[in-house]
PDB file of C-alpha atoms in Angstrom:
ATOM      1  CA  GLN A 348     -50.945 -12.330  -7.365  1.00 67.00           C
ATOM      2  CA  GLN A 349     -51.699 -11.567 -10.967  1.00 74.00           C
ATOM      3  CA  GLN A 350     -55.433 -11.810 -11.554  1.00 87.00           C
ATOM      4  CA  VAL A 351     -55.268 -11.854 -15.351  1.00 94.00           C
ATOM      5  CA  LYS A 352     -52.475 -13.587 -17.262  1.00 96.00           C
ATOM      6  CA  GLN A 353     -51.815 -12.571 -20.861  1.00 97.00           C
ATOM      7  CA  SER A 354     -49.689 -14.141 -23.595  1.00 97.00           C
ATOM      8  CA  PRO A 355     -47.659 -13.739 -25.670  1.00 97.00           C
ATOM      9  CA  GLN A 356     -45.690 -10.713 -24.496  1.00 96.00           C
ATOM     10  CA  SER A 357     -44.882  -9.825 -28.107  1.00 97.00           C
ATOM     11  CA  LEU A 358     -46.230 -10.942 -31.455  1.00 98.00           C
ATOM     12  CA  ILE A 359     -45.037 -10.386 -35.004  1.00 98.00           C
ATOM     13  CA  VAL A 360     -47.484 -11.066 -37.822  1.00 98.00           C
ATOM     14  CA  GLN A 361     -47.332 -10.494 -41.532  1.00 97.00           C
ATOM     15  CA  LYS A 362     -49.873  -8.232 -43.186  1.00 98.00           C
ATOM     16  CA  GLY A 363     -53.034 -10.170 -43.922  1.00 98.00           C
ATOM     17  CA  GLY A 364     -52.355 -12.759 -41.253  1.00 98.00           C
ATOM     18  CA  ILE A 365     -54.288 -13.572 -38.089  1.00 98.00           C
ATOM     19  CA  SER A 366     -53.122 -12.220 -34.748  1.00 98.00           C
ATOM     20  CA  ILE A 367     -54.164 -14.158 -31.651  1.00 98.00           C
ATOM     21  CA  ILE A 368     -53.678 -12.982 -28.072  1.00 98.00           C
ATOM     22  CA  ASN A 369     -54.711 -15.109 -25.127  1.00 98.00           C
ATOM     23  CA  CYS A 370     -55.760 -14.327 -21.567  1.00 98.00           C
ATOM     24  CA  ALA A 371     -56.667 -16.436 -18.565  1.00 97.00           C
ATOM     25  CA  TYR A 372     -58.179 -15.539 -15.196  1.00 95.00           C
ATOM     26  CA  GLU A 373     -58.706 -17.233 -11.852  1.00 87.00           C
ATOM     27  CA  ASN A 374     -61.408 -15.201 -10.121  1.00 77.00           C
ATOM     28  CA  THR A 375     -64.901 -16.287 -11.090  1.00 74.00           C
ATOM     29  CA  ALA A 376     -66.344 -13.009  -9.775  1.00 83.00           C
ATOM     30  CA  PHE A 377     -65.439 -11.131 -12.956  1.00 88.00           C
ATOM     31  CA  ASP A 378     -68.399 -10.015 -15.048  1.00 85.00           C
ATOM     32  CA  TYR A 379     -66.984  -8.109 -18.005  1.00 89.00           C
ATOM     33  CA  PHE A 380     -63.914  -8.658 -20.164  1.00 93.00           C
ATOM     34  CA  PRO A 381     -62.670  -5.718 -22.245  1.00 94.00           C
ATOM     35  CA  TRP A 382     -59.692  -5.421 -24.546  1.00 97.00           C
ATOM     36  CA  TYR A 383     -57.800  -2.145 -24.772  1.00 97.00           C
ATOM     37  CA  GLN A 384     -55.560  -0.940 -27.585  1.00 98.00           C
ATOM     38  CA  GLN A 385     -52.695   1.447 -26.975  1.00 97.00           C
ATOM     39  CA  PHE A 386     -50.615   3.268 -29.559  1.00 97.00           C
ATOM     40  CA  PRO A 387     -47.178   4.678 -28.632  1.00 93.00           C
ATOM     41  CA  GLY A 388     -47.431   7.871 -26.617  1.00 92.00           C
ATOM     42  CA  LYS A 389     -51.181   7.528 -26.116  1.00 95.00           C
ATOM     43  CA  GLY A 390     -53.485   6.268 -23.404  1.00 96.00           C
ATOM     44  CA  PRO A 391     -55.248   2.912 -23.796  1.00 96.00           C
ATOM     45  CA  ALA A 392     -58.630   2.962 -25.536  1.00 96.00           C
ATOM     46  CA  LEU A 393     -61.411   0.404 -25.427  1.00 94.00           C
ATOM     47  CA  LEU A 394     -61.320  -1.841 -28.511  1.00 96.00           C
ATOM     48  CA  ILE A 395     -63.933  -4.525 -27.890  1.00 95.00           C
ATOM     49  CA  ALA A 396     -65.507  -6.228 -24.872  1.00 93.00           C
ATOM     50  CA  ILE A 397     -67.536  -9.288 -23.966  1.00 93.00           C
ATOM     51  CA  ARG A 398     -69.747 -10.478 -21.120  1.00 89.00           C
ATOM     52  CA  PRO A 399     -69.453 -14.061 -19.830  1.00 88.00           C
ATOM     53  CA  ASP A 400     -72.924 -15.078 -21.003  1.00 89.00           C
ATOM     54  CA  VAL A 401     -71.782 -15.174 -24.653  1.00 92.00           C
ATOM     55  CA  SER A 402     -69.008 -17.209 -26.238  1.00 94.00           C
ATOM     56  CA  GLU A 403     -68.026 -14.893 -29.053  1.00 96.00           C
ATOM     57  CA  LYS A 404     -68.298 -11.268 -30.085  1.00 96.00           C
ATOM     58  CA  LYS A 405     -67.223  -9.866 -33.417  1.00 97.00           C
ATOM     59  CA  GLU A 406     -66.694  -6.269 -34.460  1.00 96.00           C
ATOM     60  CA  GLY A 407     -65.252  -5.893 -37.910  1.00 97.00           C
ATOM     61  CA  ARG A 408     -61.873  -7.656 -38.034  1.00 98.00           C
ATOM     62  CA  PHE A 409     -61.746  -8.061 -34.250  1.00 98.00           C
ATOM     63  CA  THR A 410     -63.265 -11.074 -32.471  1.00 98.00           C
ATOM     64  CA  ILE A 411     -63.281 -12.096 -28.823  1.00 97.00           C
ATOM     65  CA  SER A 412     -63.669 -15.785 -28.044  1.00 96.00           C
ATOM     66  CA  PHE A 413     -64.715 -16.596 -24.470  1.00 96.00           C
ATOM     67  CA  ASN A 414     -64.501 -19.969 -22.727  1.00 94.00           C
ATOM     68  CA  LYS A 415     -66.165 -19.650 -19.338  1.00 92.00           C
ATOM     69  CA  SER A 416     -65.423 -23.187 -18.143  1.00 92.00           C
ATOM     70  CA  ALA A 417     -61.724 -22.834 -18.948  1.00 94.00           C
ATOM     71  CA  LYS A 418     -61.611 -19.228 -17.650  1.00 94.00           C
ATOM     72  CA  GLN A 419     -59.935 -18.111 -20.844  1.00 96.00           C
ATOM     73  CA  PHE A 420     -60.619 -15.504 -23.475  1.00 97.00           C
ATOM     74  CA  SER A 421     -58.767 -14.442 -26.572  1.00 98.00           C
ATOM     75  CA  LEU A 422     -58.593 -11.669 -29.129  1.00 98.00           C
ATOM     76  CA  HIS A 423     -58.388 -12.545 -32.817  1.00 98.00           C
ATOM     77  CA  ILE A 424     -57.440  -9.909 -35.366  1.00 98.00           C
ATOM     78  CA  MET A 425     -58.258 -11.071 -38.877  1.00 98.00           C
ATOM     79  CA  ASP A 426     -56.477  -9.670 -41.934  1.00 98.00           C
ATOM     80  CA  SER A 427     -53.974  -7.889 -39.692  1.00 98.00           C
ATOM     81  CA  GLN A 428     -52.806  -4.510 -40.966  1.00 98.00           C
ATOM     82  CA  PRO A 429     -49.710  -2.391 -40.178  1.00 97.00           C
ATOM     83  CA  GLY A 430     -52.072   0.124 -38.566  1.00 97.00           C
ATOM     84  CA  ASP A 431     -52.984  -2.570 -35.991  1.00 98.00           C
ATOM     85  CA  SER A 432     -49.434  -2.407 -34.618  1.00 98.00           C
ATOM     86  CA  ALA A 433     -49.966  -1.437 -31.001  1.00 97.00           C
ATOM     87  CA  THR A 434     -49.970  -2.828 -27.486  1.00 97.00           C
ATOM     88  CA  TYR A 435     -53.072  -4.796 -26.531  1.00 98.00           C
ATOM     89  CA  PHE A 436     -54.280  -5.309 -22.983  1.00 97.00           C
ATOM     90  CA  CYS A 437     -56.930  -7.719 -21.829  1.00 97.00           C
ATOM     91  CA  ALA A 438     -58.787  -6.935 -18.622  1.00 94.00           C
ATOM     92  CA  ALA A 439     -61.422  -8.289 -16.297  1.00 92.00           C
ATOM     93  CA  ARG A 440     -63.887  -6.304 -14.244  1.00 88.00           C
ATOM     94  CA  ALA A 441     -64.691  -7.131 -10.621  1.00 82.00           C
ATOM     95  CA  ALA A 442     -68.334  -7.842  -9.864  1.00 76.00           C
ATOM     96  CA  GLY A 443     -67.939  -7.517  -6.103  1.00 64.00           C
ATOM     97  CA  ARG A 444     -69.824  -5.264  -3.757  1.00 61.00           C
ATOM     98  CA  GLY A 445     -68.900  -1.851  -2.478  1.00 59.00           C
ATOM     99  CA  SER A 446     -65.828  -0.037  -3.606  1.00 54.00           C
ATOM    100  CA  THR A 447     -64.362  -3.007  -5.534  1.00 62.00           C
ATOM    101  CA  LEU A 448     -67.291  -2.945  -7.948  1.00 63.00           C
ATOM    102  CA  GLY A 449     -66.123  -1.881 -11.368  1.00 70.00           C
ATOM    103  CA  ARG A 450     -62.410  -2.287 -10.667  1.00 81.00           C
ATOM    104  CA  LEU A 451     -60.460  -3.475 -13.718  1.00 87.00           C
ATOM    105  CA  TYR A 452     -57.613  -5.964 -13.542  1.00 90.00           C
ATOM    106  CA  PHE A 453     -55.279  -5.794 -16.537  1.00 93.00           C
ATOM    107  CA  GLY A 454     -53.025  -8.323 -18.194  1.00 94.00           C
ATOM    108  CA  ARG A 455     -49.423  -7.313 -18.790  1.00 94.00           C
ATOM    109  CA  GLY A 456     -49.949  -6.497 -22.441  1.00 96.00           C
ATOM    110  CA  THR A 457     -48.958  -7.827 -25.852  1.00 97.00           C
ATOM    111  CA  GLN A 458     -46.922  -5.735 -28.253  1.00 97.00           C
ATOM    112  CA  LEU A 459     -48.177  -6.522 -31.744  1.00 98.00           C
ATOM    113  CA  THR A 460     -46.135  -5.692 -34.829  1.00 98.00           C
ATOM    114  CA  VAL A 461     -47.659  -6.228 -38.248  1.00 98.00           C
ATOM    115  CA  TRP A 462     -45.115  -6.253 -41.077  1.00 96.00           C
ATOM    116  CA  PRO A 463     -46.209  -4.892 -44.461  1.00 89.00           C
TER     117      PRO A 463
ATOM    118  CA  ASN B 601     -65.914  17.370 -24.404  1.00 77.00           C
ATOM    119  CA  ALA B 602     -62.233  17.336 -23.534  1.00 82.00           C
ATOM    120  CA  GLY B 603     -62.594  13.873 -21.973  1.00 93.00           C
ATOM    121  CA  VAL B 604     -59.835  13.039 -19.483  1.00 96.00           C
ATOM    122  CA  THR B 605     -57.006  15.557 -19.283  1.00 97.00           C
ATOM    123  CA  GLN B 606     -53.697  15.154 -17.474  1.00 98.00           C
ATOM    124  CA  THR B 607     -50.968  17.637 -16.639  1.00 97.00           C
ATOM    125  CA  PRO B 608     -48.068  17.810 -16.983  1.00 97.00           C
ATOM    126  CA  LYS B 609     -47.193  15.585 -19.945  1.00 97.00           C
ATOM    127  CA  PHE B 610     -43.580  15.223 -18.866  1.00 97.00           C
ATOM    128  CA  GLN B 611     -41.854  15.796 -15.529  1.00 97.00           C
ATOM    129  CA  VAL B 612     -38.362  15.255 -14.158  1.00 97.00           C
ATOM    130  CA  LEU B 613     -37.908  15.192 -10.384  1.00 97.00           C
ATOM    131  CA  LYS B 614     -35.011  14.707  -8.045  1.00 97.00           C
ATOM    132  CA  THR B 615     -35.185  12.055  -5.347  1.00 97.00           C
ATOM    133  CA  GLY B 616     -37.088  13.386  -2.348  1.00 97.00           C
ATOM    134  CA  GLN B 617     -39.013  16.082  -4.192  1.00 97.00           C
ATOM    135  CA  SER B 618     -42.783  16.157  -4.068  1.00 96.00           C
ATOM    136  CA  MET B 619     -45.268  16.926  -6.788  1.00 96.00           C
ATOM    137  CA  THR B 620     -48.892  16.537  -7.821  1.00 98.00           C
ATOM    138  CA  LEU B 621     -50.087  14.983 -11.052  1.00 98.00           C
ATOM    139  CA  GLN B 622     -53.334  16.563 -12.132  1.00 98.00           C
ATOM    140  CA  CYS B 623     -56.293  14.724 -13.646  1.00 98.00           C
ATOM    141  CA  ALA B 624     -59.649  16.164 -14.671  1.00 98.00           C
ATOM    142  CA  GLN B 625     -62.650  14.838 -16.561  1.00 97.00           C
ATOM    143  CA  ASP B 626     -65.697  16.643 -17.935  1.00 95.00           C
ATOM    144  CA  MET B 627     -67.982  13.631 -18.454  1.00 93.00           C
ATOM    145  CA  ASN B 628     -69.526  13.698 -14.972  1.00 92.00           C
ATOM    146  CA  HIS B 629     -68.053  10.260 -14.270  1.00 91.00           C
ATOM    147  CA  GLU B 630     -68.150   9.071 -10.691  1.00 89.00           C
ATOM    148  CA  TYR B 631     -65.421   6.448 -10.985  1.00 89.00           C
ATOM    149  CA  MET B 632     -61.825   7.641 -11.394  1.00 93.00           C
ATOM    150  CA  SER B 633     -58.544   5.805 -11.071  1.00 94.00           C
ATOM    151  CA  TRP B 634     -54.785   6.149 -11.382  1.00 97.00           C
ATOM    152  CA  TYR B 635     -52.555   3.557 -13.024  1.00 97.00           C
ATOM    153  CA  ARG B 636     -48.868   3.299 -13.608  1.00 97.00           C
ATOM    154  CA  GLN B 637     -47.443   1.587 -16.658  1.00 96.00           C
ATOM    155  CA  ASP B 638     -44.013   0.025 -16.639  1.00 94.00           C
ATOM    156  CA  PRO B 639     -42.431  -2.119 -19.386  1.00 87.00           C
ATOM    157  CA  GLY B 640     -43.631  -5.716 -19.152  1.00 84.00           C
ATOM    158  CA  MET B 641     -45.823  -4.977 -16.132  1.00 86.00           C
ATOM    159  CA  GLY B 642     -49.000  -3.784 -17.796  1.00 89.00           C
ATOM    160  CA  LEU B 643     -51.260  -1.285 -16.066  1.00 94.00           C
ATOM    161  CA  ARG B 644     -51.170  -1.426 -12.288  1.00 94.00           C
ATOM    162  CA  LEU B 645     -53.812   0.311 -10.210  1.00 93.00           C
ATOM    163  CA  ILE B 646     -52.488   2.834  -7.687  1.00 96.00           C
ATOM    164  CA  HIS B 647     -55.615   4.410  -6.187  1.00 95.00           C
ATOM    165  CA  TYR B 648     -59.202   4.772  -7.231  1.00 92.00           C
ATOM    166  CA  SER B 649     -62.344   6.648  -6.265  1.00 91.00           C
ATOM    167  CA  VAL B 650     -66.010   5.727  -6.624  1.00 87.00           C
ATOM    168  CA  GLY B 651     -67.190   9.278  -5.979  1.00 89.00           C
ATOM    169  CA  ALA B 652     -66.341  12.602  -4.379  1.00 91.00           C
ATOM    170  CA  GLY B 653     -64.963  12.077  -0.887  1.00 93.00           C
ATOM    171  CA  ILE B 654     -64.374   8.331  -1.372  1.00 91.00           C
ATOM    172  CA  THR B 655     -61.000   6.836  -2.255  1.00 93.00           C
ATOM    173  CA  ASP B 656     -59.417   3.426  -1.924  1.00 91.00           C
ATOM    174  CA  GLN B 657     -56.070   1.756  -2.515  1.00 93.00           C
ATOM    175  CA  GLY B 658     -55.197  -0.317  -5.537  1.00 91.00           C
ATOM    176  CA  GLU B 659     -52.381  -2.833  -5.835  1.00 89.00           C
ATOM    177  CA  VAL B 660     -49.405  -0.403  -5.691  1.00 94.00           C
ATOM    178  CA  PRO B 661     -50.443   2.506  -3.397  1.00 96.00           C
ATOM    179  CA  ASN B 662     -47.229   3.017  -1.415  1.00 96.00           C
ATOM    180  CA  GLY B 663     -45.655   6.429  -1.899  1.00 96.00           C
ATOM    181  CA  TYR B 664     -48.789   7.975  -3.378  1.00 97.00           C
ATOM    182  CA  ASN B 665     -51.701   9.928  -1.930  1.00 97.00           C
ATOM    183  CA  VAL B 666     -55.007  10.912  -3.494  1.00 97.00           C
ATOM    184  CA  SER B 667     -58.060  12.943  -2.607  1.00 96.00           C
ATOM    185  CA  ARG B 668     -61.363  13.541  -4.368  1.00 96.00           C
ATOM    186  CA  SER B 669     -62.996  16.797  -3.357  1.00 96.00           C
ATOM    187  CA  THR B 670     -64.969  17.226  -6.585  1.00 96.00           C
ATOM    188  CA  THR B 671     -66.422  14.888  -9.198  1.00 95.00           C
ATOM    189  CA  GLU B 672     -64.192  16.385 -11.896  1.00 96.00           C
ATOM    190  CA  ASP B 673     -60.732  16.264 -10.304  1.00 97.00           C
ATOM    191  CA  PHE B 674     -58.593  13.435  -8.962  1.00 98.00           C
ATOM    192  CA  PRO B 675     -55.002  14.559  -8.254  1.00 98.00           C
ATOM    193  CA  LEU B 676     -52.211  12.110  -7.448  1.00 98.00           C
ATOM    194  CA  ARG B 677     -49.534  13.261  -4.988  1.00 98.00           C
ATOM    195  CA  LEU B 678     -46.012  11.952  -4.703  1.00 96.00           C
ATOM    196  CA  LEU B 679     -44.845  12.941  -1.221  1.00 92.00           C
ATOM    197  CA  SER B 680     -41.143  12.074  -1.577  1.00 96.00           C
ATOM    198  CA  ALA B 681     -40.236  10.901  -5.056  1.00 96.00           C
ATOM    199  CA  ALA B 682     -38.045   7.822  -5.484  1.00 97.00           C
ATOM    200  CA  PRO B 683     -36.371   6.418  -8.636  1.00 97.00           C
ATOM    201  CA  SER B 684     -38.744   3.421  -8.416  1.00 96.00           C
ATOM    202  CA  GLN B 685     -41.583   5.831  -9.212  1.00 97.00           C
ATOM    203  CA  THR B 686     -40.180   6.530 -12.659  1.00 97.00           C
ATOM    204  CA  SER B 687     -43.062   5.468 -14.864  1.00 97.00           C
ATOM    205  CA  VAL B 688     -45.872   6.587 -17.130  1.00 98.00           C
ATOM    206  CA  TYR B 689     -48.987   7.498 -15.173  1.00 98.00           C
ATOM    207  CA  PHE B 690     -52.497   7.269 -16.562  1.00 98.00           C
ATOM    208  CA  CYS B 691     -55.693   8.610 -15.123  1.00 97.00           C
ATOM    209  CA  ALA B 692     -58.991   7.029 -16.158  1.00 95.00           C
ATOM    210  CA  SER B 693     -62.667   7.647 -15.533  1.00 93.00           C
ATOM    211  CA  SER B 694     -65.939   5.820 -16.058  1.00 88.00           C
ATOM    212  CA  ARG B 695     -69.545   5.776 -14.934  1.00 83.00           C
ATOM    213  CA  SER B 696     -70.037   4.178 -11.563  1.00 64.00           C
ATOM    214  CA  GLY B 697     -71.403   0.862 -10.433  1.00 55.00           C
ATOM    215  CA  ARG B 698     -72.351  -1.856 -12.862  1.00 56.00           C
ATOM    216  CA  ASN B 699     -72.328   0.580 -15.763  1.00 53.00           C
ATOM    217  CA  THR B 700     -68.553   0.966 -15.784  1.00 55.00           C
ATOM    218  CA  ASP B 701     -68.425  -0.564 -19.223  1.00 69.00           C
ATOM    219  CA  THR B 702     -65.773   1.761 -20.575  1.00 82.00           C
ATOM    220  CA  GLN B 703     -62.868   3.363 -18.810  1.00 88.00           C
ATOM    221  CA  TYR B 704     -61.647   6.445 -20.613  1.00 92.00           C
ATOM    222  CA  PHE B 705     -57.936   7.074 -20.250  1.00 96.00           C
ATOM    223  CA  GLY B 706     -56.053  10.332 -20.315  1.00 97.00           C
ATOM    224  CA  PRO B 707     -52.933  10.841 -22.471  1.00 96.00           C
ATOM    225  CA  GLY B 708     -50.547  10.079 -19.611  1.00 97.00           C
ATOM    226  CA  THR B 709     -47.761  11.779 -17.667  1.00 98.00           C
ATOM    227  CA  ARG B 710     -44.238  10.526 -18.187  1.00 97.00           C
ATOM    228  CA  LEU B 711     -42.339  10.929 -14.908  1.00 97.00           C
ATOM    229  CA  THR B 712     -38.607  10.499 -14.409  1.00 97.00           C
ATOM    230  CA  VAL B 713     -37.100  10.537 -10.916  1.00 97.00           C
ATOM    231  CA  LEU B 714     -33.338  11.014 -10.783  1.00 96.00           C
TER     232      LEU B 714
END
């Protein structure tokens, strides 16, 4: 059972446009929602993250919107640039006890291409 | 700080062969994990460890073994490689408990099983 569902699988945006990637989760025991960015041939790296007690977090051109009641969160990339072309993963962190604490559940990823 | 290092970067195995993927981190992180990445499937957790001597299974553990004898190292063993294990493998580490805000990933090992 997939804990975190991500869409779309791929996204093509023109330079200067807005890229939007959506994620949804079922388990209410998640306490932290990071987004990872991965360039070809590299490991994923943390891009931006949010906790469920806030509805929005912005860092530069990247914004996370969080809707706790709908169990959804999304990544918005404003003024998208060719250098943003990468695969983006949303994730949710388990807040359980014992060895499950801190475990991350990832979405299946979105391959973003920004055309110049 | 080297961060999270993985060796080898590339490996080709024949069906039935065994091998160990190495992972090391120099950040004194207690939490370490192994993921595999396949096209369209995202990152799937294989095994993880919350500290030396403690390991647990993730969502796709079959065919893989792990051990954690030191804080720094977390090797992943393939006992009898199968073509279904062809994938890119990532090791990651983070601080333990509720402070696991950031998982740091290694550069990956691309494994092909013929």
